[in-house]
């Protein structure tokens, strides 16, 4: 199988798993919001966004370094590098969870929030260990187990949430349910990674220090990114009412569930983009250009179709109690989510081209601007202010990286490609309008089918994209890499 088809197969496997798991996640969200109510769900969201600030320290950027070392010219040992990462993660994971819980208790005076923080902090241990195995699947471009773990973690989470609601086990039990996906991922992917590459902790202090030092730029980028995505929720919890936090929480869960697509594409294409820059600049340029078009194909309907669908989604998942507050926030988050599709491929290209310093500086500036905008806008607009701030800084990230990428040979963002998507958007809106009075799932499916038929007929799916997608569906065969 060609490398392009392998990447497409990896994307397809994970997308299928996550798309099929998405309804389960939405049902789980509905159970949580209706069982906990606006206040309880706001408390849980506060704990989730705060603990999320520490999440970047569960990967430290080491996975990116491992993929680059193994995929690059030096051809380092994958098994040894993963072993070094495992040793480091096993040492710091528990102290990190304890630190997150302790800082959270000092930050919030509400006993409910404090208790929820302590429960959710335990998930950091699972995330730290599970993150060590990601590089194995990225290097081998093998994602069947990752997809399986994703799907079954959602099934078990849904069953657990339903059991909590049925037995009326309370807020803390529902918080414990939120860490189950990390636990399942740690166990399942750990066994699968060991089958692909024999793994065991490696106690080479100098090797660990070298790996950590090289990962510092990536860690800073990830740290800034995680703070950037979480800080608005934390500021909202400190500057606004619990109902605003609840509206924010349900909007984030609905909108950024879709962000799984660029995340899957990014990690699946990461090794190829790095290898292309190191060995074949033209291949690197083509890979980024194809990534732009692929992600625009999916990002554009998120921004456009999310606006009419927002209110029905909130009402279907939550209740009328959430509708007035969460609907305008969700519309803004759909737009911000669509823009963030592009930042994933942009970040990969910048890292592969060794532009980490510029990316870090720009990310830091955007973080400062985002915090400032949230501090100004939240007191006036509540959670809506978070959405406005996010759109502004997401656009900034896309615009200012284009100049830098031109210097390393990457073509500018193909905005003319969006014109080819217009027939699909029009057909999708028409299909949704004709089925609007039916249950929500019907206009959703009709809109998706209409969009992709229109995009195909409008020439928005070029030959190389069709070939990669068709190759992903064929049985695996060995062939030279494309």
XYZ file of C-alpha atoms in Angstrom:
482
model
C 0.000 0.000 0.000
C 1.321 3.470 -0.845
C 2.138 5.890 1.961
C -0.718 8.189 0.869
C -3.193 5.299 0.992
C -1.820 4.235 4.393
C -2.360 7.749 5.716
C -5.853 7.868 4.239
C -6.590 4.439 5.770
C -5.347 5.687 9.136
C -7.521 8.775 8.903
C -10.488 6.700 7.737
C -10.193 4.147 10.559
C -10.004 6.779 13.258
C -12.679 8.961 11.711
C -15.068 6.010 11.382
C -14.413 5.026 14.989
C -14.852 8.556 16.279
C -17.838 9.333 14.073
C -19.603 6.178 15.231
C -18.608 7.023 18.806
C -19.789 10.632 18.452
C -23.491 9.843 18.975
C -22.482 7.904 22.090
C -20.547 10.909 23.378
C -23.498 13.194 22.659
C -25.909 10.865 24.461
C -23.476 10.741 27.395
C -23.400 14.548 27.381
C -27.199 14.609 27.378
C -27.344 12.241 30.349
C -24.828 14.356 32.281
C -26.525 17.695 31.583
C -30.013 16.457 32.376
C -28.937 14.546 35.481
C -26.697 17.259 36.936
C -28.703 20.290 35.783
C -27.226 23.680 34.998
C -25.495 24.116 38.373
C -24.028 20.621 38.660
C -22.876 20.558 35.054
C -21.279 23.978 35.553
C -19.364 22.618 38.562
C -18.108 19.613 36.584
C -17.131 21.809 33.624
C -15.163 24.094 35.951
C -13.181 21.098 37.199
C -12.647 19.719 33.684
C -11.260 22.951 32.224
C -9.010 23.569 35.223
C -7.484 20.082 35.228
C -7.128 20.434 31.461
C -4.560 23.189 32.042
C -2.169 20.475 33.250
C -2.907 18.074 30.420
C -0.066 19.190 28.161
C 2.424 18.027 30.783
C 1.232 14.482 30.199
C 2.956 14.372 26.791
C 5.724 16.991 27.049
C 6.136 17.016 23.262
C 8.361 13.931 23.477
C 6.134 11.991 21.070
C 6.787 14.551 18.336
C 10.548 14.262 18.904
C 10.367 10.467 18.743
C 8.484 10.532 15.427
C 10.947 13.047 13.996
C 14.000 11.041 15.120
C 12.682 7.734 13.817
C 11.313 9.186 10.552
C 14.349 11.380 9.900
C 17.743 10.560 8.560
C 19.170 9.413 11.897
C 16.781 6.405 12.029
C 16.760 6.100 15.821
C 15.445 3.054 17.684
C 11.708 3.422 18.307
C 11.672 0.818 21.087
C 14.449 2.541 23.048
C 12.936 6.003 22.696
C 9.510 4.837 23.862
C 11.209 3.108 26.799
C 12.867 6.369 27.833
C 9.527 8.178 27.605
C 7.828 5.472 29.694
C 10.402 5.792 32.464
C 10.042 9.561 32.592
C 6.230 9.398 32.575
C 6.099 6.817 35.366
C 8.233 9.099 37.542
C 6.282 12.344 37.181
C 2.649 11.238 36.590
C 1.452 10.920 40.206
C 3.157 14.139 41.431
C 1.557 15.979 38.516
C -1.935 14.745 39.466
C -1.392 15.698 43.108
C -0.132 19.146 42.117
C -3.139 19.792 39.880
C -5.534 18.791 42.647
C -3.771 20.883 45.292
C -3.650 24.032 43.157
C -7.313 23.576 42.253
C -8.321 23.336 45.903
C -6.442 26.564 46.635
C -8.002 28.339 43.635
C -11.675 27.548 44.263
C -13.470 27.894 47.593
C -16.590 25.914 46.612
C -16.354 22.430 48.249
C -18.194 20.833 45.296
C -15.653 22.204 42.833
C -12.752 21.158 45.072
C -14.013 17.585 45.306
C -14.624 17.380 41.552
C -11.087 18.652 40.892
C -9.531 15.965 43.074
C -11.453 13.216 41.271
C -10.648 14.454 37.767
C -6.954 14.996 38.553
C -6.523 11.211 38.691
C -7.084 11.094 34.937
C -3.747 12.855 34.402
C -1.902 9.692 35.453
C -3.633 7.633 32.761
C -3.078 10.337 30.138
C 0.630 10.588 30.948
C 1.254 6.866 30.477
C -1.080 6.476 27.465
C 0.630 9.333 25.608
C 3.873 7.330 25.522
C 2.352 4.819 23.093
C 1.084 7.329 20.495
C 4.416 7.560 18.672
C 4.385 3.801 17.983
C 1.178 4.069 15.965
C 2.298 7.304 14.291
C 5.535 5.747 13.028
C 3.916 2.495 11.873
C 0.813 4.313 10.525
C -1.298 1.623 12.218
C -4.405 2.916 13.928
C -6.830 0.003 14.190
C -6.304 -0.416 17.926
C -6.459 3.324 18.532
C -9.800 3.418 16.735
C -11.084 0.420 18.692
C -10.056 1.940 22.026
C -11.765 5.196 21.083
C -15.036 3.485 20.256
C -15.252 1.128 23.219
C -14.199 3.800 25.685
C -17.263 5.776 24.588
C -19.503 2.722 24.937
C -18.290 2.049 28.478
C -18.473 5.746 29.387
C -22.070 5.933 28.170
C -23.054 2.816 30.133
C -21.355 4.181 33.247
C -23.039 7.585 32.947
C -26.435 5.914 32.532
C -25.779 3.777 35.605
C -24.788 6.846 37.639
C -27.971 8.657 36.641
C -30.148 5.592 37.257
C -28.728 4.961 40.733
C -28.501 8.686 41.555
C -24.861 8.251 42.602
C -24.188 11.984 42.504
C -21.837 14.590 41.054
C -18.528 12.994 42.039
C -19.477 9.666 40.492
C -20.314 11.448 37.229
C -16.929 13.188 37.408
C -15.228 9.795 37.799
C -16.906 8.662 34.585
C -15.065 11.427 32.706
C -11.655 9.804 33.260
C -12.658 6.379 31.925
C -11.614 7.106 28.298
C -8.040 7.853 29.447
C -7.940 4.660 31.526
C -9.200 2.472 28.685
C -6.838 4.095 26.176
C -3.868 3.481 28.484
C -4.616 -0.228 28.845
C -5.671 -1.066 25.276
C -3.076 0.957 23.375
C -0.337 -0.163 25.753
C -0.864 -3.821 24.874
C -1.217 -3.054 21.147
C 1.904 -0.881 21.030
C 3.899 -3.640 22.731
C 2.895 -6.058 19.951
C 4.162 -3.649 17.273
C 7.346 -2.690 19.109
C 8.583 -4.493 22.235
C 8.424 -1.938 25.032
C 9.908 -1.706 28.495
C 11.074 1.216 30.639
C 14.673 2.255 29.917
C 16.619 3.767 32.813
C 19.151 5.840 30.893
C 19.240 9.200 32.671
C 21.345 10.892 29.985
C 19.059 9.569 27.267
C 15.974 10.870 29.082
C 17.585 14.281 29.612
C 18.515 14.465 25.916
C 14.968 13.547 24.885
C 13.416 16.048 27.292
C 15.757 18.847 26.179
C 14.918 18.292 22.517
C 11.217 18.232 23.354
C 11.235 21.595 25.178
C 10.206 23.664 22.105
C 7.348 21.245 21.385
C 6.373 21.195 25.049
C 6.201 24.985 25.086
C 4.020 24.953 21.975
C 1.721 22.336 23.529
C 1.675 24.125 26.867
C 0.678 27.392 25.230
C -1.922 25.572 23.118
C -3.534 23.808 26.084
C -3.608 26.975 28.189
C -5.018 28.788 25.157
C -7.871 26.276 24.799
C -8.606 25.991 28.525
C -7.942 29.416 29.995
C -11.180 30.944 28.713
C -13.191 28.366 30.649
C -11.133 28.974 33.792
C -11.529 32.755 33.479
C -15.242 32.278 32.860
C -15.551 30.218 36.048
C -13.867 33.021 38.001
C -15.563 36.024 36.360
C -19.088 34.790 35.558
C -21.962 32.746 36.956
C -22.203 28.950 37.005
C -24.891 29.051 34.303
C -22.395 30.728 31.936
C -19.879 27.965 32.647
C -22.575 25.358 31.935
C -23.433 27.057 28.616
C -19.741 27.155 27.751
C -19.326 23.491 28.677
C -22.143 22.167 26.522
C -21.082 24.375 23.572
C -17.459 23.218 23.794
C -18.483 19.568 23.961
C -20.753 19.855 20.921
C -18.541 22.023 18.710
C -15.094 20.671 19.456
C -16.133 17.034 19.257
C -15.719 17.734 15.529
C -12.109 18.751 16.119
C -11.230 15.073 16.173
C -10.940 15.126 12.354
C -7.985 17.549 12.092
C -6.388 15.879 15.121
C -6.612 12.479 13.448
C -5.345 13.839 10.124
C -2.520 15.717 11.836
C -1.109 12.787 13.772
C -1.577 10.388 10.843
C 0.258 12.652 8.372
C 2.884 13.857 10.860
C 5.604 11.344 9.991
C 5.141 11.881 6.228
C 5.320 15.671 6.538
C 8.497 15.402 8.638
C 10.040 12.870 6.282
C 9.103 14.981 3.251
C 10.785 18.111 4.598
C 13.918 16.140 5.527
C 14.288 14.267 2.217
C 12.007 15.689 -0.495
C 10.920 19.370 -0.373
C 8.469 18.926 -3.254
C 6.760 16.066 -1.455
C 6.564 18.239 1.669
C 4.932 21.059 -0.302
C 2.388 18.693 -1.899
C 1.541 17.087 1.441
C 0.761 20.455 3.051
C -1.253 21.642 0.030
C -3.304 18.432 0.041
C -3.817 18.811 3.779
C -5.166 22.331 3.278
C -7.758 21.147 0.759
C -8.755 18.078 2.759
C -9.336 20.084 5.936
C -11.131 22.928 4.138
C -13.482 20.310 2.705
C -14.624 19.465 6.233
C -14.115 22.813 7.977
C -16.328 24.914 5.725
C -19.639 23.106 6.434
C -18.883 23.179 10.170
C -18.805 26.986 10.107
C -21.737 27.441 7.720
C -24.151 24.668 8.705
C -23.452 24.941 12.412
C -25.261 28.284 12.583
C -28.787 27.007 11.753
C -28.246 23.722 13.613
C -26.970 25.161 16.909
C -30.268 25.705 18.736
C -31.684 22.302 17.810
C -28.479 20.584 18.925
C -28.481 22.308 22.315
C -32.147 21.531 22.927
C -31.757 17.909 21.828
C -28.701 17.226 23.971
C -29.449 19.374 27.002
C -32.815 20.919 27.693
C -34.661 24.204 27.330
C -32.774 25.311 30.462
C -29.556 25.441 28.408
C -30.961 26.711 25.084
C -30.926 30.498 25.544
C -27.411 30.601 27.006
C -25.627 27.930 24.992
C -27.030 28.530 21.467
C -25.164 31.771 20.601
C -21.996 30.374 22.198
C -22.246 27.197 20.129
C -22.604 29.170 16.887
C -19.402 31.080 17.606
C -17.573 27.913 18.652
C -18.545 26.180 15.403
C -16.815 29.010 13.504
C -13.758 28.894 15.765
C -13.620 25.101 15.435
C -13.680 25.360 11.642
C -10.744 27.782 11.678
C -8.847 25.490 14.048
C -8.996 22.729 11.412
C -6.378 24.692 9.486
C -4.125 25.410 12.443
C -3.476 21.669 12.887
C -1.837 21.222 9.461
C -0.121 24.613 9.789
C 1.460 23.589 13.104
C 2.677 20.291 11.646
C 4.256 22.081 8.689
C 5.921 24.666 10.926
C 7.349 21.976 13.229
C 8.620 19.874 10.319
C 10.326 22.967 8.867
C 11.991 23.681 12.229
C 10.051 26.903 12.709
C 9.240 26.133 16.350
C 10.606 29.427 17.633
C 8.348 31.492 15.382
C 5.371 29.229 16.130
C 6.019 29.476 19.867
C 6.285 33.264 19.742
C 3.113 33.648 17.695
C 1.256 31.206 19.953
C 2.380 33.113 23.031
C 1.213 36.423 21.560
C -2.154 34.895 20.653
C -2.457 33.484 24.175
C -1.847 36.901 25.729
C -4.345 38.516 23.354
C -6.892 35.774 24.065
C -6.564 36.233 27.826
C -6.878 40.013 27.518
C -9.954 39.738 25.293
C -11.588 37.267 27.674
C -10.961 39.495 30.682
C -12.581 42.410 28.837
C -15.452 40.519 27.159
C -16.548 37.978 29.791
C -17.945 40.539 32.281
C -20.019 42.065 29.451
C -21.039 39.037 27.376
C -20.358 35.954 29.503
C -19.592 32.807 27.504
C -20.282 34.640 24.228
C -17.194 36.733 24.972
C -15.132 33.523 25.023
C -16.372 32.688 21.519
C -15.534 36.135 20.135
C -12.031 36.058 21.617
C -11.402 32.575 20.238
C -12.398 33.497 16.675
C -10.123 36.563 16.702
C -7.035 34.680 17.852
C -7.662 31.611 15.668
C -7.782 33.847 12.597
C -4.618 35.581 13.728
C -2.792 32.252 13.939
C -3.762 31.277 10.400
C -2.975 34.671 8.812
C 0.433 35.320 10.340
C 1.829 31.838 9.712
C 1.172 32.095 5.973
C 4.037 34.545 5.470
C 6.494 32.315 7.284
C 5.410 29.180 5.476
C 5.945 30.862 2.102
C 9.629 31.185 3.040
C 9.963 27.399 3.404
C 8.241 26.692 0.083
C 4.644 26.101 1.152
C 1.973 27.480 -1.173
C -0.509 29.958 0.342
C -3.821 28.781 1.725
C -5.988 27.869 -1.325
C -8.945 30.147 -0.567
C -10.164 29.746 -4.163
C -10.858 26.110 -3.275
C -13.782 27.286 -1.122
C -15.586 28.339 -4.327
C -15.748 24.664 -5.300
C -17.524 23.949 -2.026
C -20.416 26.339 -2.727
C -22.524 23.769 -4.664
C -22.183 21.351 -1.772
C -23.151 23.988 0.784
C -26.188 25.021 -1.222
C -27.338 21.440 -1.733
C -26.795 20.727 1.960
C -28.845 23.726 3.090
C -31.632 22.744 0.684
C -31.663 19.159 1.992
C -31.803 20.412 5.583
C -34.607 22.846 4.786
C -36.715 20.104 3.192
C -36.277 17.799 6.202
C -36.223 20.420 8.987
C -39.565 19.379 10.516
C -38.376 15.791 10.987
C -36.303 14.520 13.957
C -32.869 16.159 14.174
C -30.944 13.141 12.894
C -32.760 13.349 9.534
C -31.714 16.902 8.527
C -28.206 16.146 9.825
C -27.801 13.103 7.594
C -29.583 14.767 4.653
C -27.299 17.780 4.970
C -24.150 15.622 5.041
C -25.211 13.604 2.009
C -26.193 16.734 0.092
C -22.897 18.423 0.919
C -20.644 15.615 -0.268
C -22.666 15.015 -3.433
C -22.450 18.721 -4.252
C -18.732 18.850 -3.374
C -18.035 15.861 -5.622
C -19.982 17.306 -8.528
C -18.398 20.727 -7.976
C -14.900 19.310 -8.310
C -13.950 19.892 -4.667
C -12.584 16.344 -4.312
C -9.556 16.198 -6.652
C -8.142 13.057 -8.228
C -5.351 12.555 -5.686
C -7.824 12.845 -2.805
C -10.161 10.358 -4.458
C -7.247 7.977 -5.089
C -6.081 8.151 -1.472
C -9.576 7.622 -0.122
C -10.235 4.703 -2.465
C -6.830 3.223 -1.609
C -7.716 3.366 2.060
C -10.704 1.134 1.410
C -8.753 -1.580 -0.446
C -7.143 -4.547 1.294
C -3.564 -3.843 2.415
C -0.737 -4.690 0.015
C 2.897 -3.836 0.132
C 4.321 -1.420 -2.337
C 6.911 1.246 -2.468
C 6.084 4.404 -0.648
C 4.601 7.158 -2.774
